[in-house]
PDB file of C-alpha atoms in Angstrom:
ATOM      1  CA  UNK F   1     -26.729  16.580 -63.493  1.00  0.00           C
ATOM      2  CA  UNK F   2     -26.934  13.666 -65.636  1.00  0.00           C
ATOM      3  CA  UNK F   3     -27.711  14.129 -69.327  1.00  0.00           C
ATOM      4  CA  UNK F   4     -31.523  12.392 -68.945  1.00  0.00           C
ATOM      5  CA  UNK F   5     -32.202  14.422 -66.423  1.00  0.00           C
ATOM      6  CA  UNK F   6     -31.018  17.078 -68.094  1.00  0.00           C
ATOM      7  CA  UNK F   7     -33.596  16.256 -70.722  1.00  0.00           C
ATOM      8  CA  UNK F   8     -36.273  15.515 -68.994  1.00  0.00           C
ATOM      9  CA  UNK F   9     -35.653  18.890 -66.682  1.00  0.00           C
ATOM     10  CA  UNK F  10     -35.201  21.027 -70.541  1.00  0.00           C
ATOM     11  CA  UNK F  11     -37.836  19.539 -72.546  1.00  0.00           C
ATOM     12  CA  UNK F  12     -40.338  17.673 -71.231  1.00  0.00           C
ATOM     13  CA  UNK F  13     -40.746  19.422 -68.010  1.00  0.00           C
ATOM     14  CA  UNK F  14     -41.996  22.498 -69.324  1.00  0.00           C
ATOM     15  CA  UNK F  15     -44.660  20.827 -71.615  1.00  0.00           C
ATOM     16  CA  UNK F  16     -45.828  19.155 -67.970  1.00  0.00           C
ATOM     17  CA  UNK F  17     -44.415  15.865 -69.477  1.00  0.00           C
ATOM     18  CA  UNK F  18     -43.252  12.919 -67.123  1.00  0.00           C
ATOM     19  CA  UNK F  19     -39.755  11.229 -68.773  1.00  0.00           C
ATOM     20  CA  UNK F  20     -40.268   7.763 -67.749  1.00  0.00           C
ATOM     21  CA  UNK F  21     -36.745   6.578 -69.683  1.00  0.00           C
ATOM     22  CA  UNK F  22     -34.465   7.467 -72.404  1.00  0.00           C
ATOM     23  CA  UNK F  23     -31.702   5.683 -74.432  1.00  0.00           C
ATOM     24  CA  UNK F  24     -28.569   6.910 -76.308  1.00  0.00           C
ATOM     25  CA  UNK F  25     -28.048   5.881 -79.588  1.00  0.00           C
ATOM     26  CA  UNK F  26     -26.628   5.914 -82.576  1.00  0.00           C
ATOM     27  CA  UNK F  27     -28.020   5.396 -86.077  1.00  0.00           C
ATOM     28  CA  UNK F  28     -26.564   1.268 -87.347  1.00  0.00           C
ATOM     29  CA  UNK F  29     -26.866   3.275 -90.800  1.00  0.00           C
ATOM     30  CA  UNK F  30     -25.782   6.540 -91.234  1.00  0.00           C
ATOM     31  CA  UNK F  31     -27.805   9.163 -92.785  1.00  0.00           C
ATOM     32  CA  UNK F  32     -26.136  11.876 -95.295  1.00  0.00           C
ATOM     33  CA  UNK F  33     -26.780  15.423 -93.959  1.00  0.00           C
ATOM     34  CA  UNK F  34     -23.967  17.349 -95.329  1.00  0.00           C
ATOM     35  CA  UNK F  35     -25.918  20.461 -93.467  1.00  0.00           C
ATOM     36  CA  UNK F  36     -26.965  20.959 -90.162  1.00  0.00           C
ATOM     37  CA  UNK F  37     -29.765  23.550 -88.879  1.00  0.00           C
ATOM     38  CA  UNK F  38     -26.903  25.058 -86.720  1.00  0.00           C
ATOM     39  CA  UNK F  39     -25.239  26.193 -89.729  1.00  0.00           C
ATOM     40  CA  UNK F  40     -22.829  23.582 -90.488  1.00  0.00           C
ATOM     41  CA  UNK F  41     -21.905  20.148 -90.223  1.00  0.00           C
ATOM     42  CA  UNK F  42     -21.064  18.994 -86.599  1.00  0.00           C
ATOM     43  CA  UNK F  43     -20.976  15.875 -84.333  1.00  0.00           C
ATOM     44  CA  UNK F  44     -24.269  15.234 -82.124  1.00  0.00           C
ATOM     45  CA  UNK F  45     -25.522  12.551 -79.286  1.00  0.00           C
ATOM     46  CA  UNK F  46     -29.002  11.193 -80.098  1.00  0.00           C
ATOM     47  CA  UNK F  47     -31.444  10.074 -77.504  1.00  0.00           C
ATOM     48  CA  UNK F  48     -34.683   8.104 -77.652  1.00  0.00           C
ATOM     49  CA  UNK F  49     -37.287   9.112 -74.717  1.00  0.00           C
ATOM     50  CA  UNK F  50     -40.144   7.989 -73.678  1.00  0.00           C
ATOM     51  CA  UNK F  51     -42.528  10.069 -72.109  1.00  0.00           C
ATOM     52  CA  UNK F  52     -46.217  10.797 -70.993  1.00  0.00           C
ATOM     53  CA  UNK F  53     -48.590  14.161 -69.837  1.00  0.00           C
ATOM     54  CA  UNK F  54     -49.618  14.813 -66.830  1.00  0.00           C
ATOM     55  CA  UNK F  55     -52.584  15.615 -67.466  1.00  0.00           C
ATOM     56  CA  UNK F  56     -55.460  13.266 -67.899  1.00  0.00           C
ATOM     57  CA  UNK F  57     -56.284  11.525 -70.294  1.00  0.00           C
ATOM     58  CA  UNK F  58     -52.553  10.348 -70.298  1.00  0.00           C
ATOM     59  CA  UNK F  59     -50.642  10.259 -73.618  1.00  0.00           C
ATOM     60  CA  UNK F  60     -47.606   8.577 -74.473  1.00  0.00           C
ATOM     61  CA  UNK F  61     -45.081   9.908 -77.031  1.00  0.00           C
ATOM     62  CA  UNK F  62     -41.825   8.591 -77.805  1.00  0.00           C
ATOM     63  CA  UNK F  63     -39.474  11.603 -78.632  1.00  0.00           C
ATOM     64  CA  UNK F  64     -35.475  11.666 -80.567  1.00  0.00           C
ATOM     65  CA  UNK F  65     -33.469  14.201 -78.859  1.00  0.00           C
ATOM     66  CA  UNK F  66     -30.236  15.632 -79.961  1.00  0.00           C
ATOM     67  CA  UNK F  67     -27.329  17.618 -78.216  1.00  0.00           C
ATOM     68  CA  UNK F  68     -24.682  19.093 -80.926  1.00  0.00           C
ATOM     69  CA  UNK F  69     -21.328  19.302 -80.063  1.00  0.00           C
ATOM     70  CA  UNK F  70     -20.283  22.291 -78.036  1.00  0.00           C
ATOM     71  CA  UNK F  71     -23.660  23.145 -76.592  1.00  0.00           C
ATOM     72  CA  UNK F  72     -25.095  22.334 -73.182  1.00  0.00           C
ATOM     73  CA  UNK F  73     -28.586  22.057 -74.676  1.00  0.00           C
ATOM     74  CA  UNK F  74     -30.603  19.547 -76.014  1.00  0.00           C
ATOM     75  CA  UNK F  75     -32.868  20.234 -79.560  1.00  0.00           C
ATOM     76  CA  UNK F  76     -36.306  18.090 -80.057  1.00  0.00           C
ATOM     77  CA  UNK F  77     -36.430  16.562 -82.827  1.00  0.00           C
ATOM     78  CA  UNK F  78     -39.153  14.007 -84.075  1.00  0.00           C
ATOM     79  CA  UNK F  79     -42.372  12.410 -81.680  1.00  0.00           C
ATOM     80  CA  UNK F  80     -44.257  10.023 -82.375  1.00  0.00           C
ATOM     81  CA  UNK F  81     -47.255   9.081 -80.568  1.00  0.00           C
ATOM     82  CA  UNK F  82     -47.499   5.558 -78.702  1.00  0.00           C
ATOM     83  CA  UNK F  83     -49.893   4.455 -80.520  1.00  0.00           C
ATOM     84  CA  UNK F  84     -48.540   4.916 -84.034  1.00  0.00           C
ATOM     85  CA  UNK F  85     -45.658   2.743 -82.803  1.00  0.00           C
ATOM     86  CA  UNK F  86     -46.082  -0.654 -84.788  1.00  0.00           C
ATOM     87  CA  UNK F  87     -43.050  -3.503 -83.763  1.00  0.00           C
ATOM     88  CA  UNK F  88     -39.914  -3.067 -81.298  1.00  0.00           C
ATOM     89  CA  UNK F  89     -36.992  -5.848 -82.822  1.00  0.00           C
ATOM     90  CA  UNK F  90     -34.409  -6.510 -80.113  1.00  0.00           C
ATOM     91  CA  UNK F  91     -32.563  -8.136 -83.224  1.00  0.00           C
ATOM     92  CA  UNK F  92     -31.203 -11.376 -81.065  1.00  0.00           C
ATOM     93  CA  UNK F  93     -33.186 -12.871 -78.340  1.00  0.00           C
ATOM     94  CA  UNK F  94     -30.599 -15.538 -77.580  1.00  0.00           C
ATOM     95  CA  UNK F  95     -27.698 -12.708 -76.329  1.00  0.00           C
ATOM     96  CA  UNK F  96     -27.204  -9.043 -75.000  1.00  0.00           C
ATOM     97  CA  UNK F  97     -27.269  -7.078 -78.319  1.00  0.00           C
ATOM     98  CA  UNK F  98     -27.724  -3.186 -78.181  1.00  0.00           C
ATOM     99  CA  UNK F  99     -29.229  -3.120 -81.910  1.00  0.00           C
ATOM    100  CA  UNK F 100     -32.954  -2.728 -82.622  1.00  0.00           C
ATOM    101  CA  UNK F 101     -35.207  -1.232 -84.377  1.00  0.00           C
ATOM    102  CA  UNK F 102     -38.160   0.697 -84.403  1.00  0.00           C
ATOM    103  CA  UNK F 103     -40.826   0.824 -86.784  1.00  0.00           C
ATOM    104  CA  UNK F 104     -43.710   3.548 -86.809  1.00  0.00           C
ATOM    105  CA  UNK F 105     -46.262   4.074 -88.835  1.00  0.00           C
ATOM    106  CA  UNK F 106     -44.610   6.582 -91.469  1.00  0.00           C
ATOM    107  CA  UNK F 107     -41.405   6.134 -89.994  1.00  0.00           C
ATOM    108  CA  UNK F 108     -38.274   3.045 -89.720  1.00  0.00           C
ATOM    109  CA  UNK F 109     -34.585   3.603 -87.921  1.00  0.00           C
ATOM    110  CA  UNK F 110     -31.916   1.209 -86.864  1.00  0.00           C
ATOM    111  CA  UNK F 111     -30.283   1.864 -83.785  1.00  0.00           C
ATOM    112  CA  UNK F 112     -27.467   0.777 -81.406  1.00  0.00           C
ATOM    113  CA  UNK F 113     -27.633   1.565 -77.794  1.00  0.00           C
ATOM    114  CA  UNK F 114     -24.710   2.771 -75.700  1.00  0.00           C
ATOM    115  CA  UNK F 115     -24.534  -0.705 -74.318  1.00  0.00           C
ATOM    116  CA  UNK F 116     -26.865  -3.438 -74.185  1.00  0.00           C
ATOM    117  CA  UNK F 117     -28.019  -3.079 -70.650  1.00  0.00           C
ATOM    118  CA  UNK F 118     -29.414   0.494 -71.254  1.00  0.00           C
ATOM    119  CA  UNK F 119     -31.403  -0.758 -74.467  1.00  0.00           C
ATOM    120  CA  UNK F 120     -32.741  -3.253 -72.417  1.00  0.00           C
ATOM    121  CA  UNK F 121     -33.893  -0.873 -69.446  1.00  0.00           C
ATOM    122  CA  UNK F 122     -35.507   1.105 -71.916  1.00  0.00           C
ATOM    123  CA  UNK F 123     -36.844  -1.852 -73.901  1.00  0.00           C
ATOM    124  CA  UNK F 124     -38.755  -3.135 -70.323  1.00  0.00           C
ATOM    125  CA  UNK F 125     -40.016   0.230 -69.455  1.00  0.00           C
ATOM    126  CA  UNK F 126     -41.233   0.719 -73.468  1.00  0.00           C
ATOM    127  CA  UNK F 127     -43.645  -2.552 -72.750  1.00  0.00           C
ATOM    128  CA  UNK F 128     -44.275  -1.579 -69.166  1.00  0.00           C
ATOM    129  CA  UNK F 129     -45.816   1.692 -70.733  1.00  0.00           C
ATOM    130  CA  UNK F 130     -47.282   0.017 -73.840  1.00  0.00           C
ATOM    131  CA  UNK F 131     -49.614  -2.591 -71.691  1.00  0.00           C
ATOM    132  CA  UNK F 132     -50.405   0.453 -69.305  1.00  0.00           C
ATOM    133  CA  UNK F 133     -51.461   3.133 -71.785  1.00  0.00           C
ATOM    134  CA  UNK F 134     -52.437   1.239 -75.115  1.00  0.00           C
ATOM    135  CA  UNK F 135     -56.087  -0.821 -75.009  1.00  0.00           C
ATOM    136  CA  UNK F 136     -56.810  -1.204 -78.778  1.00  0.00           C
ATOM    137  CA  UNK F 137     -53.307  -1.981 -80.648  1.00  0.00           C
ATOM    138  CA  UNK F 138     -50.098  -2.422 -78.635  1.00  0.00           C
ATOM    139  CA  UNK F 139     -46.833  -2.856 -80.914  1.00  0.00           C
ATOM    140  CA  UNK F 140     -45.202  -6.430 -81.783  1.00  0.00           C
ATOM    141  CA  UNK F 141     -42.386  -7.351 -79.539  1.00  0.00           C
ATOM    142  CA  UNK F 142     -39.868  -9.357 -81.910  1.00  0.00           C
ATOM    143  CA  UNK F 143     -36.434 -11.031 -81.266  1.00  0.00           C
ATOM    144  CA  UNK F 144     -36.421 -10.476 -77.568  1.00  0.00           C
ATOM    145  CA  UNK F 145     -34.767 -11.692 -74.583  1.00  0.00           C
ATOM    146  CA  UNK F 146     -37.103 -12.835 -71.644  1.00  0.00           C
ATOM    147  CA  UNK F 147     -35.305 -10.286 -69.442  1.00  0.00           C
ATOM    148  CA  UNK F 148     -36.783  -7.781 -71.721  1.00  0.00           C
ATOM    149  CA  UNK F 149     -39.989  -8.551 -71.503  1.00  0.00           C
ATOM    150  CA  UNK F 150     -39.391  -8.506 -67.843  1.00  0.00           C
ATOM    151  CA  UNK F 151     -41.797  -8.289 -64.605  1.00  0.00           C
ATOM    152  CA  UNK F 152     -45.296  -9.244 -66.330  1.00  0.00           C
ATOM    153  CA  UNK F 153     -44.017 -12.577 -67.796  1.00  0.00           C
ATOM    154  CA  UNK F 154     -42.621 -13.373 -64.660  1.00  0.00           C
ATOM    155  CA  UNK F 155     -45.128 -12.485 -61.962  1.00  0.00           C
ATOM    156  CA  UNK F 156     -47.119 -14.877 -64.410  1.00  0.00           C
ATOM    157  CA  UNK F 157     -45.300 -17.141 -64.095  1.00  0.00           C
ATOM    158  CA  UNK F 158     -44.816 -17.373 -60.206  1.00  0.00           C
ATOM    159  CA  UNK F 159     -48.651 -17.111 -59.982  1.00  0.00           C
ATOM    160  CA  UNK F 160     -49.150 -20.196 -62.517  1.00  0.00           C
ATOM    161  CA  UNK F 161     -46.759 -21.902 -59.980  1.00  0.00           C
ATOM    162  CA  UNK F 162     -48.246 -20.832 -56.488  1.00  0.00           C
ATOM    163  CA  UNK F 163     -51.748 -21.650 -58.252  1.00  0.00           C
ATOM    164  CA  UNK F 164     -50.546 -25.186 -59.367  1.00  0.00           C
ATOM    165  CA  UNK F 165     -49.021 -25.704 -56.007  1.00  0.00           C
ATOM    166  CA  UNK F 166     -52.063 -24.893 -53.896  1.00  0.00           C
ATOM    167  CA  UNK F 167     -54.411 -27.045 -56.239  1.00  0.00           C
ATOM    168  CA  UNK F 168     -51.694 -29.789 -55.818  1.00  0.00           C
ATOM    169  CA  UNK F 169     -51.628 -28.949 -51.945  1.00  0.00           C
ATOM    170  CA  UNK F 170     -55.563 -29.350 -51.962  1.00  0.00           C
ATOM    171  CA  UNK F 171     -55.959 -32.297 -53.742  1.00  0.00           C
ATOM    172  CA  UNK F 172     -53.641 -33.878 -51.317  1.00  0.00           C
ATOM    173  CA  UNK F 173     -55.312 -32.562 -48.344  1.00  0.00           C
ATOM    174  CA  UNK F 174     -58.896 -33.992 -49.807  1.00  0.00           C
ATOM    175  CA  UNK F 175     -57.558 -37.701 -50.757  1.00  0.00           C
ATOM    176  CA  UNK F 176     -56.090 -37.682 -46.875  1.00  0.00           C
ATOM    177  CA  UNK F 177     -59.738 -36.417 -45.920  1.00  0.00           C
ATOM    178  CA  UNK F 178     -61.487 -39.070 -47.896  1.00  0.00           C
ATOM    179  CA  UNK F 179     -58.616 -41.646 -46.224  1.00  0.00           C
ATOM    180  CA  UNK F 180     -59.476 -40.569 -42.856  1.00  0.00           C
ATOM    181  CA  UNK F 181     -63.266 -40.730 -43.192  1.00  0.00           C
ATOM    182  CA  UNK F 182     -62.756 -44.332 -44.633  1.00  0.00           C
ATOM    183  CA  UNK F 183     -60.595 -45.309 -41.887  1.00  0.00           C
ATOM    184  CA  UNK F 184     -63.175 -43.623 -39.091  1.00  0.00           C
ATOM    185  CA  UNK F 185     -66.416 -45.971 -41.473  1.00  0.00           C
ATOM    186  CA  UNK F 186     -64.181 -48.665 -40.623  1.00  0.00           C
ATOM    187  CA  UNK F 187     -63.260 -48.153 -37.361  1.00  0.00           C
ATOM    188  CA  UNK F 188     -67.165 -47.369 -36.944  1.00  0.00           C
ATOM    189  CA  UNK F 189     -67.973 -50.650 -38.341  1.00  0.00           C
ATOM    190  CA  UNK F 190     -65.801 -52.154 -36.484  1.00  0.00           C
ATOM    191  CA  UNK F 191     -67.056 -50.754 -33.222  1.00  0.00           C
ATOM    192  CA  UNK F 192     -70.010 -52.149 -34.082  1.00  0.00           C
ATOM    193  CA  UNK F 193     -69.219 -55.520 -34.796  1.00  0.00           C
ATOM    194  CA  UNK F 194     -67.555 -55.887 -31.640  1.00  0.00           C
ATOM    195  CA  UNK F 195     -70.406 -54.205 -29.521  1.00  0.00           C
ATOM    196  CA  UNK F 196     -72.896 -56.937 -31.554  1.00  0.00           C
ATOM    197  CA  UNK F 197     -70.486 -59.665 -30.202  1.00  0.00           C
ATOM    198  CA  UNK F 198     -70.617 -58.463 -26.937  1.00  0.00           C
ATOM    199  CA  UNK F 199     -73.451 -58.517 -26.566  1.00  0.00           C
ATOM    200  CA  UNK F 200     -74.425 -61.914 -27.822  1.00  0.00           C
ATOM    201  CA  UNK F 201     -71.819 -62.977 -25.945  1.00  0.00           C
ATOM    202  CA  UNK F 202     -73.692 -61.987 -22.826  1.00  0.00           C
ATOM    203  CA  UNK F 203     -76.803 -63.457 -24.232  1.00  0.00           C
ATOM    204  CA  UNK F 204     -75.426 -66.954 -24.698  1.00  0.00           C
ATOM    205  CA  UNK F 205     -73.143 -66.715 -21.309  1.00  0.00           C
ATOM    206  CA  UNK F 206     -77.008 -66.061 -19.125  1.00  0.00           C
ATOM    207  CA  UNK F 207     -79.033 -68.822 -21.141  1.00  0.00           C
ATOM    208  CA  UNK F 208     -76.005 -71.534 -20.298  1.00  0.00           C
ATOM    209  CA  UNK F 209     -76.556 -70.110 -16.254  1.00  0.00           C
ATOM    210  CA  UNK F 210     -80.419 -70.634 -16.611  1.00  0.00           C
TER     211      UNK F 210
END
């Protein structure tokens, strides 16, 4: 078993809690703790996760799990609800970086990703979940790649397209419509003129037999 499914099997599971991604990190600056709650200092893997209830209404929390060295286990540590998330920095927008940040409301860490592709996984799923699940105030998105910002952007963008194309595709099919019902007035008229011909014609052709 993988270690996010691991975690989402060991703590979020049993609080009927839905993982919906996680990223492994490490702090960009390190934090003194000369003591650890295990009872001594010790190596650990950090994960961000982001998670919601099953139960209705749904509420998103995004949760820093640790596993210390030598145990199979992982430990929650701090959650923060969605909503008290205020900006996501992807730190460069113009290349695959796995630094960011993440500022809360009473809270601010720098973090580097295993590698850049799982940060920015986790970074499309993060705005996935914050255009779902937040209505009032979503979080700034700053310094990030396209990619990142992923499906919505683009499905936008292939609609503006398609739209633009159909208008295009209809304003082409009405100028041929107004062309044809010129050329059938003209044709019309010109039916016309040669039926009023004809007939005078005939007119002039019996008064010369007479």
């Amino acid at each position: 078993m993988s270690a996010k499914s691991a975690i989402s099997k060991e703590i979020f599971a049993p609080l009927d809690e839905r993982m919906l991604g996680a990223v492994q990190v490490k702090r960009r600056t390190k934090k003194k703790i000369p003591f650890l709650a295990t009872g001594g200092q010790g190596e650990y893997l950090t994960y961000i996760c982001l998670s919601v209830t099953n139960k209705k209404p749904t509420q998103a929390s995004i949760t820093k799990v640790k596993q210390f060295e030598g145990s199979t286990s992982f430990v929650r540590r701090s959650q923060w609800m969605l909503e008290q998330l205020r900006q996501v920095n992807g730190i460069d927008p113009n290349r695959d970086s796995a630094e960011f940040d993440l500022l809360f409301e009473n809270a601010f860490d720098q973090w580097v990703a295993s590698t850049a592709s799982e940060k920015c996984t986790f970074f499309q799923i993060l705005h996935h979940t914050c255009q779902r699940y937040l209505t009032d105030r979503k979080p700034e998105f700053i310094n990030c790649q396209s990619k990142i910002m992923g499906g919505n952007s683009i499905l936008h963008s292939a609609a503006d397209s398609v739209t633009s194309a159909v208008q295009k595709a209809s304003q082409a099919l009405n100028e041929r419509g107004e062309r044809l019902g010129r050329a059938e007035e003209k044709t019309e008229d010109l039916k016309n003129s040669a039926q009023q011909f004809a007939e005078t014609a005939h007119k002039l052709a019996m008064k010369h037999k007479c």
